[in-house]
CSV table of C-alpha atoms in Angstrom, one decimal:
chain,number,residue,atom,x,y,z
A,1,MET,CA,96.3,109.5,74.0
A,2,LEU,CA,98.2,108.8,77.1
A,3,LYS,CA,100.4,105.7,77.3
A,4,GLN,CA,99.7,103.0,79.8
A,5,LYS,CA,103.1,103.5,81.6
A,6,VAL,CA,102.4,107.2,82.0
A,7,ILE,CA,99.0,106.6,83.5
A,8,GLU,CA,100.3,103.9,85.8
A,9,ALA,CA,103.1,106.1,87.1
A,10,ALA,CA,100.8,109.0,87.7
A,11,LEU,CA,98.4,106.9,89.7
A,12,ILE,CA,101.2,105.3,91.8
A,13,GLU,CA,102.7,108.7,92.5
A,14,ALA,CA,99.2,110.0,93.5
A,15,ALA,CA,98.8,107.1,95.9
A,16,ARG,CA,102.3,107.7,97.3
A,17,LEU,CA,101.6,111.4,97.8
A,18,SER,CA,98.5,110.6,99.7
A,19,GLY,CA,100.5,108.4,102.0
A,20,HIS,CA,99.5,105.0,100.6
A,21,GLU,CA,102.2,102.6,99.5
A,22,LEU,CA,100.9,100.2,96.9
A,23,SER,CA,101.6,96.5,97.5
A,24,ASN,CA,102.5,94.2,94.6
A,25,GLN,CA,99.0,92.9,94.4
A,26,GLU,CA,97.5,96.4,94.2
A,27,GLN,CA,100.0,97.3,91.5
A,28,LEU,CA,99.0,94.3,89.5
A,29,ILE,CA,95.3,95.2,89.9
A,30,LEU,CA,96.1,98.7,88.8
A,31,ARG,CA,98.0,97.6,85.7
A,32,SER,CA,95.2,95.2,84.8
A,33,ARG,CA,92.5,97.7,85.1
A,34,ILE,CA,94.4,100.3,83.1
A,35,SER,CA,95.1,97.8,80.4
A,36,ALA,CA,91.4,96.7,80.3
A,37,THR,CA,90.2,100.3,80.2
A,38,LEU,CA,92.6,101.3,77.3
A,39,ALA,CA,91.6,98.2,75.4
A,40,ALA,CA,87.9,99.1,75.8
A,41,ARG,CA,88.6,102.6,74.6
A,42,GLU,CA,90.3,101.3,71.5
A,43,ARG,CA,87.4,98.9,70.8
A,44,HIS,CA,85.0,101.7,71.1
A,45,ARG,CA,87.1,104.0,68.8
A,46,GLN,CA,87.1,101.2,66.2
A,47,ARG,CA,83.3,100.8,66.4
A,48,ILE,CA,82.8,104.5,66.1
A,49,ASP,CA,85.2,104.8,63.1
A,50,ALA,CA,83.8,101.8,61.3
A,51,ARG,CA,81.7,102.3,58.2
A,52,PRO,CA,78.0,101.8,58.7
A,53,TYR,CA,76.9,98.3,57.7
A,54,GLN,CA,74.7,98.2,54.5
A,55,TRP,CA,72.4,95.3,54.2
A,56,LYS,CA,72.2,93.8,50.7
A,57,LYS,CA,69.0,92.0,49.8
A,58,ALA,CA,69.6,88.5,48.8
A,59,GLY,CA,68.9,87.6,45.1
A,60,PRO,CA,66.6,84.8,44.0
A,61,PRO,CA,67.8,81.3,45.1
A,62,HIS,CA,69.9,79.3,42.6
A,63,ARG,CA,68.2,76.1,41.3
């Protein structure tokens, strides 16, 4: 999987090549969205890799 810095550098370079210089605020938004997206992908991967939950029927109550 790609690292955050590599993705960030590629997007900044693509913006520069298209003639748009990113401001500090735009770079912060870019970093935040990349970080959030990678975190969501990791959470999704963990949910997919998790073992299925197996319900265990409760026994008789203790008295």
